[in-house]
mmCIF file with all atom_site columns, C-alpha atoms in Angstrom:
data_model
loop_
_atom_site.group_PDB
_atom_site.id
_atom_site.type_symbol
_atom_site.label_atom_id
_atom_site.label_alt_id
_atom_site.label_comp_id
_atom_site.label_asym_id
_atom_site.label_entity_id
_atom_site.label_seq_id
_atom_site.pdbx_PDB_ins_code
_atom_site.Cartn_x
_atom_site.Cartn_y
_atom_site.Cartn_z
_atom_site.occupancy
_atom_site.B_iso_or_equiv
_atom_site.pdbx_formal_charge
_atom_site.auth_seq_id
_atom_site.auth_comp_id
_atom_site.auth_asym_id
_atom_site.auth_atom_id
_atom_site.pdbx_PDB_model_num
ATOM 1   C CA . UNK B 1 1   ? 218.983 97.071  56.712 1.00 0.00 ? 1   UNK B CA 1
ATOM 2   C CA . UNK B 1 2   ? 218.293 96.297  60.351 1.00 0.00 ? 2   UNK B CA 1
ATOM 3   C CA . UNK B 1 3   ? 214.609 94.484  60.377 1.00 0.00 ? 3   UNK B CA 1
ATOM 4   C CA . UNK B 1 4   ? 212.667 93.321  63.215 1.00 0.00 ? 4   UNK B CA 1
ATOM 5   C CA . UNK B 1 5   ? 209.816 91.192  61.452 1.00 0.00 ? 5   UNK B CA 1
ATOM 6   C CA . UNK B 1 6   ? 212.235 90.582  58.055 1.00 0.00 ? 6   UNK B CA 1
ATOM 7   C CA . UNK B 1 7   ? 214.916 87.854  58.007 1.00 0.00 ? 7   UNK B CA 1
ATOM 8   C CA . UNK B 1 8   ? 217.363 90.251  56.024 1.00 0.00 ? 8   UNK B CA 1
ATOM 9   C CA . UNK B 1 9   ? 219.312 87.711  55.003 1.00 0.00 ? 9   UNK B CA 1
ATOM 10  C CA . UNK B 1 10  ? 216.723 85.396  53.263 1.00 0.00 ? 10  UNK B CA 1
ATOM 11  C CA . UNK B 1 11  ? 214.859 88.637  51.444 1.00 0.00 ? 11  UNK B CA 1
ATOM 12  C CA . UNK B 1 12  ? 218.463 90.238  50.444 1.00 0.00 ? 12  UNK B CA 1
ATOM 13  C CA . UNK B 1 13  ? 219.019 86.596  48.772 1.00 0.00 ? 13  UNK B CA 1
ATOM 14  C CA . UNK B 1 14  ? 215.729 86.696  47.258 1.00 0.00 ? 14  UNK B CA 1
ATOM 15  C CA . UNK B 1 15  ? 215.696 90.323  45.795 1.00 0.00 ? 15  UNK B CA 1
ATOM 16  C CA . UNK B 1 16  ? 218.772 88.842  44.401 1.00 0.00 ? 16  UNK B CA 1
ATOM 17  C CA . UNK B 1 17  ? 217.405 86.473  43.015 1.00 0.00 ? 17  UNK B CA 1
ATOM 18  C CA . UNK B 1 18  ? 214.486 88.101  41.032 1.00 0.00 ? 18  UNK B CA 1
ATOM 19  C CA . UNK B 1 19  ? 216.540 90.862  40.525 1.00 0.00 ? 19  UNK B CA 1
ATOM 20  C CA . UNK B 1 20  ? 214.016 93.031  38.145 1.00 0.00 ? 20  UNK B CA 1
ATOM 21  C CA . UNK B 1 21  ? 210.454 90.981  39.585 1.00 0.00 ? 21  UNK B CA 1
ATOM 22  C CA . UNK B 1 22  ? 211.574 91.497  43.078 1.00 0.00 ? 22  UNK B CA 1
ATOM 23  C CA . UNK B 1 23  ? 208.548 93.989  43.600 1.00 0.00 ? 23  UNK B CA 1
ATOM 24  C CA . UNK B 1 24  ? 206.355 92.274  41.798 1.00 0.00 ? 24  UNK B CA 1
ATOM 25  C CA . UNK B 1 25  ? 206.590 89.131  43.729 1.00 0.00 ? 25  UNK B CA 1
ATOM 26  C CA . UNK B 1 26  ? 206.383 91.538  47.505 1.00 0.00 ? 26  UNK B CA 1
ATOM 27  C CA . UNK B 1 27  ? 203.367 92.999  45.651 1.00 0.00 ? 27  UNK B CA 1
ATOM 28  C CA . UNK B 1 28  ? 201.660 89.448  45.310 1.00 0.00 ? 28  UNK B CA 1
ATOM 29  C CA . UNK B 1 29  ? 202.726 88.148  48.648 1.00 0.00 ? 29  UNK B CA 1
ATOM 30  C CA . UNK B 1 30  ? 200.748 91.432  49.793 1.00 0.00 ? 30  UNK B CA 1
ATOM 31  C CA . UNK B 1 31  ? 197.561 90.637  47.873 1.00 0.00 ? 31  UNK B CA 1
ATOM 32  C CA . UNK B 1 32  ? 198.049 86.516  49.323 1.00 0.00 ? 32  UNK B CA 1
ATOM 33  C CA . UNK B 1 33  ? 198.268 87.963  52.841 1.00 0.00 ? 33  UNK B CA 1
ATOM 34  C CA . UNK B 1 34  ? 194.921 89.728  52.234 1.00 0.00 ? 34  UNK B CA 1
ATOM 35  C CA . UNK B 1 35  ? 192.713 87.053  50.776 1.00 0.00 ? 35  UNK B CA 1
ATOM 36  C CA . UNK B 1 36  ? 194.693 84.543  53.138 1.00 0.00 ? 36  UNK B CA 1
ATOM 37  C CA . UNK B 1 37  ? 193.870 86.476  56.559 1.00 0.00 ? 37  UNK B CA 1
ATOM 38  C CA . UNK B 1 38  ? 190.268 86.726  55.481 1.00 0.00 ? 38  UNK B CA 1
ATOM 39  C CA . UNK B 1 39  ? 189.989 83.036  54.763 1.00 0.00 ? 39  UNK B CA 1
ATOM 40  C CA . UNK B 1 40  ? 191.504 82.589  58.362 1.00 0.00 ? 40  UNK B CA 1
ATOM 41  C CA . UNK B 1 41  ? 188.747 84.703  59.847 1.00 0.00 ? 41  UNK B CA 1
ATOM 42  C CA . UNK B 1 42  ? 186.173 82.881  57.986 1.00 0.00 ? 42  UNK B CA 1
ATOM 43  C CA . UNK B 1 43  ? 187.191 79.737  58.848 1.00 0.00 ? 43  UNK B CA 1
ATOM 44  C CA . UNK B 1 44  ? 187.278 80.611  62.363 1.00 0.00 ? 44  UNK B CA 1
ATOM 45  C CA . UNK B 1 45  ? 183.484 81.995  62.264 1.00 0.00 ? 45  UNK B CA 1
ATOM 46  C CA . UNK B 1 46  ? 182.057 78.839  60.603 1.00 0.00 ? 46  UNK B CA 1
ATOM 47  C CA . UNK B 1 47  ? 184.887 76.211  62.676 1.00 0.00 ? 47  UNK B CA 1
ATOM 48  C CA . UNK B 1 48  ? 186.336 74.850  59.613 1.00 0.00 ? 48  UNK B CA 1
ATOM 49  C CA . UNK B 1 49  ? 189.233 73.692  60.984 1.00 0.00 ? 49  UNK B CA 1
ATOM 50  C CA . UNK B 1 50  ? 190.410 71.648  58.022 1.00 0.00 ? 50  UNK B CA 1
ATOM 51  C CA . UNK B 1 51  ? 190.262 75.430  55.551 1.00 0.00 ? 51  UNK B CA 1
ATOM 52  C CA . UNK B 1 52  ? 191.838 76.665  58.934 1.00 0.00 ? 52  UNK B CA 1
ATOM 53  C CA . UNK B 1 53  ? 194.639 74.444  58.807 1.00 0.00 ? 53  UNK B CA 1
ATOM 54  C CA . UNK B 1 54  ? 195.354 74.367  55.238 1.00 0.00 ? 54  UNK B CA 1
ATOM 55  C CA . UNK B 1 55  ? 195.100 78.114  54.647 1.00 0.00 ? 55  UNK B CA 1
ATOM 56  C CA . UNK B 1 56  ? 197.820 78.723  57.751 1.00 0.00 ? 56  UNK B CA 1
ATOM 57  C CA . UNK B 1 57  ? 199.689 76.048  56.552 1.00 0.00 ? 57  UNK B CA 1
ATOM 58  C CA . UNK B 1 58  ? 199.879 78.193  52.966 1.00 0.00 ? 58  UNK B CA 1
ATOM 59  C CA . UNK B 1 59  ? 200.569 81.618  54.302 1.00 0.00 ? 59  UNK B CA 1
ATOM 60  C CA . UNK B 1 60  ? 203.391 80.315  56.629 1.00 0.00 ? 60  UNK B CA 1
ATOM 61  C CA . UNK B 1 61  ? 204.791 78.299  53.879 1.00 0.00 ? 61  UNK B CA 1
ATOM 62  C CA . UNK B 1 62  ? 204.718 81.412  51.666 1.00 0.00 ? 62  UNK B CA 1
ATOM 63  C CA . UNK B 1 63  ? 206.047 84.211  54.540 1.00 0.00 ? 63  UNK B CA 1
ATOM 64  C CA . UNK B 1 64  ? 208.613 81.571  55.616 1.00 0.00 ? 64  UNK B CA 1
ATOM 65  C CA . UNK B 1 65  ? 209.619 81.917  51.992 1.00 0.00 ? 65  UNK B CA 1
ATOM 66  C CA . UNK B 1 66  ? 209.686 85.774  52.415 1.00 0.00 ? 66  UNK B CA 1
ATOM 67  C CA . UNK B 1 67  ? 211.580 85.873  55.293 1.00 0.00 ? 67  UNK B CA 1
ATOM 68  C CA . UNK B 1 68  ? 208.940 86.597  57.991 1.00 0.00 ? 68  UNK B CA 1
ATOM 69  C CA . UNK B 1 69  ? 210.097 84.160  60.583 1.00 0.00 ? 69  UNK B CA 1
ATOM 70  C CA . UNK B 1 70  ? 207.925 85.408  63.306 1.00 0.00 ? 70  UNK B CA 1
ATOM 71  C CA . UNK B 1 71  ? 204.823 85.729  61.497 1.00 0.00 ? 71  UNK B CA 1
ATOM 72  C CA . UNK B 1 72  ? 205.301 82.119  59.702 1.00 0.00 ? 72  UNK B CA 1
ATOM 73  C CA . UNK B 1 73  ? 205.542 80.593  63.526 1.00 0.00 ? 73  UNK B CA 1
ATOM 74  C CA . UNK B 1 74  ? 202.565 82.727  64.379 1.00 0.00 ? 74  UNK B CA 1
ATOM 75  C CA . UNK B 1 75  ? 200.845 80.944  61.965 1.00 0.00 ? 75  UNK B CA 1
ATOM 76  C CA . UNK B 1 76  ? 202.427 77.369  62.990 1.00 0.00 ? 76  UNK B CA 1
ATOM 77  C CA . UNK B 1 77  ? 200.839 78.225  66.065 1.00 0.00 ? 77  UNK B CA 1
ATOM 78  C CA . UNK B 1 78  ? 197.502 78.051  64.262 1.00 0.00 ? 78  UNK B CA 1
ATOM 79  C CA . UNK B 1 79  ? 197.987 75.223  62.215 1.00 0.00 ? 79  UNK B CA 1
ATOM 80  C CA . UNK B 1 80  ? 198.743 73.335  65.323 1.00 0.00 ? 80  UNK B CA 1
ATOM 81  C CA . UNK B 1 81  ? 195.778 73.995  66.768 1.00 0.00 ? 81  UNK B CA 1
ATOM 82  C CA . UNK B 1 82  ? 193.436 73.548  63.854 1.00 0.00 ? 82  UNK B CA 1
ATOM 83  C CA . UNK B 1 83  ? 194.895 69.777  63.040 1.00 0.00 ? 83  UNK B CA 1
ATOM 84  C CA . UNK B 1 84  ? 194.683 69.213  67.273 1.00 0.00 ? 84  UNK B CA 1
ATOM 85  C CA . UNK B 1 85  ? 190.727 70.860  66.993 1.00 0.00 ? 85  UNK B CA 1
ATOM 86  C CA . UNK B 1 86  ? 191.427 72.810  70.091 1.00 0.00 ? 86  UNK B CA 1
ATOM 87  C CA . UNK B 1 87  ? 191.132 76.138  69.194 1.00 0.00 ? 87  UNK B CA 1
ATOM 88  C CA . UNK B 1 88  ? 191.827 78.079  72.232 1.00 0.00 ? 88  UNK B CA 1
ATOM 89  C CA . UNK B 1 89  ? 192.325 81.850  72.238 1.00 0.00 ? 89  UNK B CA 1
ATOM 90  C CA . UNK B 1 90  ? 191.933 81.661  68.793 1.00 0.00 ? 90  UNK B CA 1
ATOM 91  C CA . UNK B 1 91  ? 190.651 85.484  68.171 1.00 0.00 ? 91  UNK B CA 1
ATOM 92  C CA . UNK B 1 92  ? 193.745 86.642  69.957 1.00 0.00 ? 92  UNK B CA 1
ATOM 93  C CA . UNK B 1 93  ? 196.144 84.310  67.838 1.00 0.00 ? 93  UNK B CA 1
ATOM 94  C CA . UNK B 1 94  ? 194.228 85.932  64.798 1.00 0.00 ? 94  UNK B CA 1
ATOM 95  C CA . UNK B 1 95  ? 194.856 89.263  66.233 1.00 0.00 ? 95  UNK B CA 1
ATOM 96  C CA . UNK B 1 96  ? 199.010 88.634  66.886 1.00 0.00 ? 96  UNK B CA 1
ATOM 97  C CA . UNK B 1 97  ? 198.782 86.993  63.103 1.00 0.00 ? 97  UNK B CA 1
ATOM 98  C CA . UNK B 1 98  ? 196.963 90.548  61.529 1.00 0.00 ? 98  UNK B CA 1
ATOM 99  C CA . UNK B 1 99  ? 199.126 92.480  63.489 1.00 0.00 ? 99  UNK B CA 1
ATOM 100 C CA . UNK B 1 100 ? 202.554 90.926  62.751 1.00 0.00 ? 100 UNK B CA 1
ATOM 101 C CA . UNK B 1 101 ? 201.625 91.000  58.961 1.00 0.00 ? 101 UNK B CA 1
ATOM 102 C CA . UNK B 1 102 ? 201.456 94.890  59.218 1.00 0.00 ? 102 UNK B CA 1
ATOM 103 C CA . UNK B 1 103 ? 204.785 95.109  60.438 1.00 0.00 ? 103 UNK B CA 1
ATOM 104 C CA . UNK B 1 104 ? 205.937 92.620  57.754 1.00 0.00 ? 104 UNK B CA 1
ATOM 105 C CA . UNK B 1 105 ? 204.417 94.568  55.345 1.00 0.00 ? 105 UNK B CA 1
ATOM 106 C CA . UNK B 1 106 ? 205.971 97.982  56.249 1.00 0.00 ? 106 UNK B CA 1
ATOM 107 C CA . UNK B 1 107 ? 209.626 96.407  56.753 1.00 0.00 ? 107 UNK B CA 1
ATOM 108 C CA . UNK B 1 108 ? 208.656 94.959  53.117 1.00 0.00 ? 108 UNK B CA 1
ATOM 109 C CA . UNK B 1 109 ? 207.880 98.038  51.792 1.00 0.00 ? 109 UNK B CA 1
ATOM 110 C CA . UNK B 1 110 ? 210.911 99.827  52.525 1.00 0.00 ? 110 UNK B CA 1
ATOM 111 C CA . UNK B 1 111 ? 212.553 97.209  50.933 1.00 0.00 ? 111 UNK B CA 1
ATOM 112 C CA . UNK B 1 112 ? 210.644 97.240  48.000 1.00 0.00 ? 112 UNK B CA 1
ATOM 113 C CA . UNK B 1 113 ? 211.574 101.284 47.842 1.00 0.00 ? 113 UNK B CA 1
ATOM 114 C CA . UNK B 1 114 ? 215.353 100.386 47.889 1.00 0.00 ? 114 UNK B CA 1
ATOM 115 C CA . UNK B 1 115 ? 215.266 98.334  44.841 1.00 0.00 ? 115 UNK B CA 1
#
């Protein structure tokens, strides 16, 4: 399966891996991504660049883990700029970040149909 946004490689060794719980675990990275994005946003409104930092420092750890290379360096990008406290084009980084995890999630998806 020829992915864009999905190291195939790293999610064909995890569906191997949880065999049976394979969809489960996509299903719960999907509801992370959700409550993890808004926790971005919020930290961006209010400047909390310490929530800011840790909660990008979470979601790449955990799509790193998924195989979303681009979208965990994405999120690097953020990190970086929350522990430096120069938050510059920040709204647009956000943007890229909620727009790559779309992709992720529909290359995911048709993964989780072919289990």
């Amino acid at each position: 399966m020829a992915n864009e946004h999905i190291d195939a490689i790293i999610l064909a060794d995890l569906k191997d891996v949880m065999e049976a719980d394979f969809n489960r675990l996509i299903t719960i990275y999907f509801e992370d991504v959700s409550l993890r994005l808004e926790a971005l946003h919020q930290s961006l409104l209010t400047h909390d660049l310490a929530a800011l930092c840790k909660t990008a420092h979470s979601l790449k750890g955990s799509s790193s883990n998924i195989g979303a290379p681009r979208l965990a360096e994405l999120l690097q990008k953020m990190e970086d700029m929350a522990k430096q406290g120069t938050l510059q084009d920040e709204t647009l980084l956000l943007q890229k970040i909620q727009d790559e995890c779309q992709l992720v999630r529909v290359e995911l998806m048709q993964w989780m149909q072919s289990a």
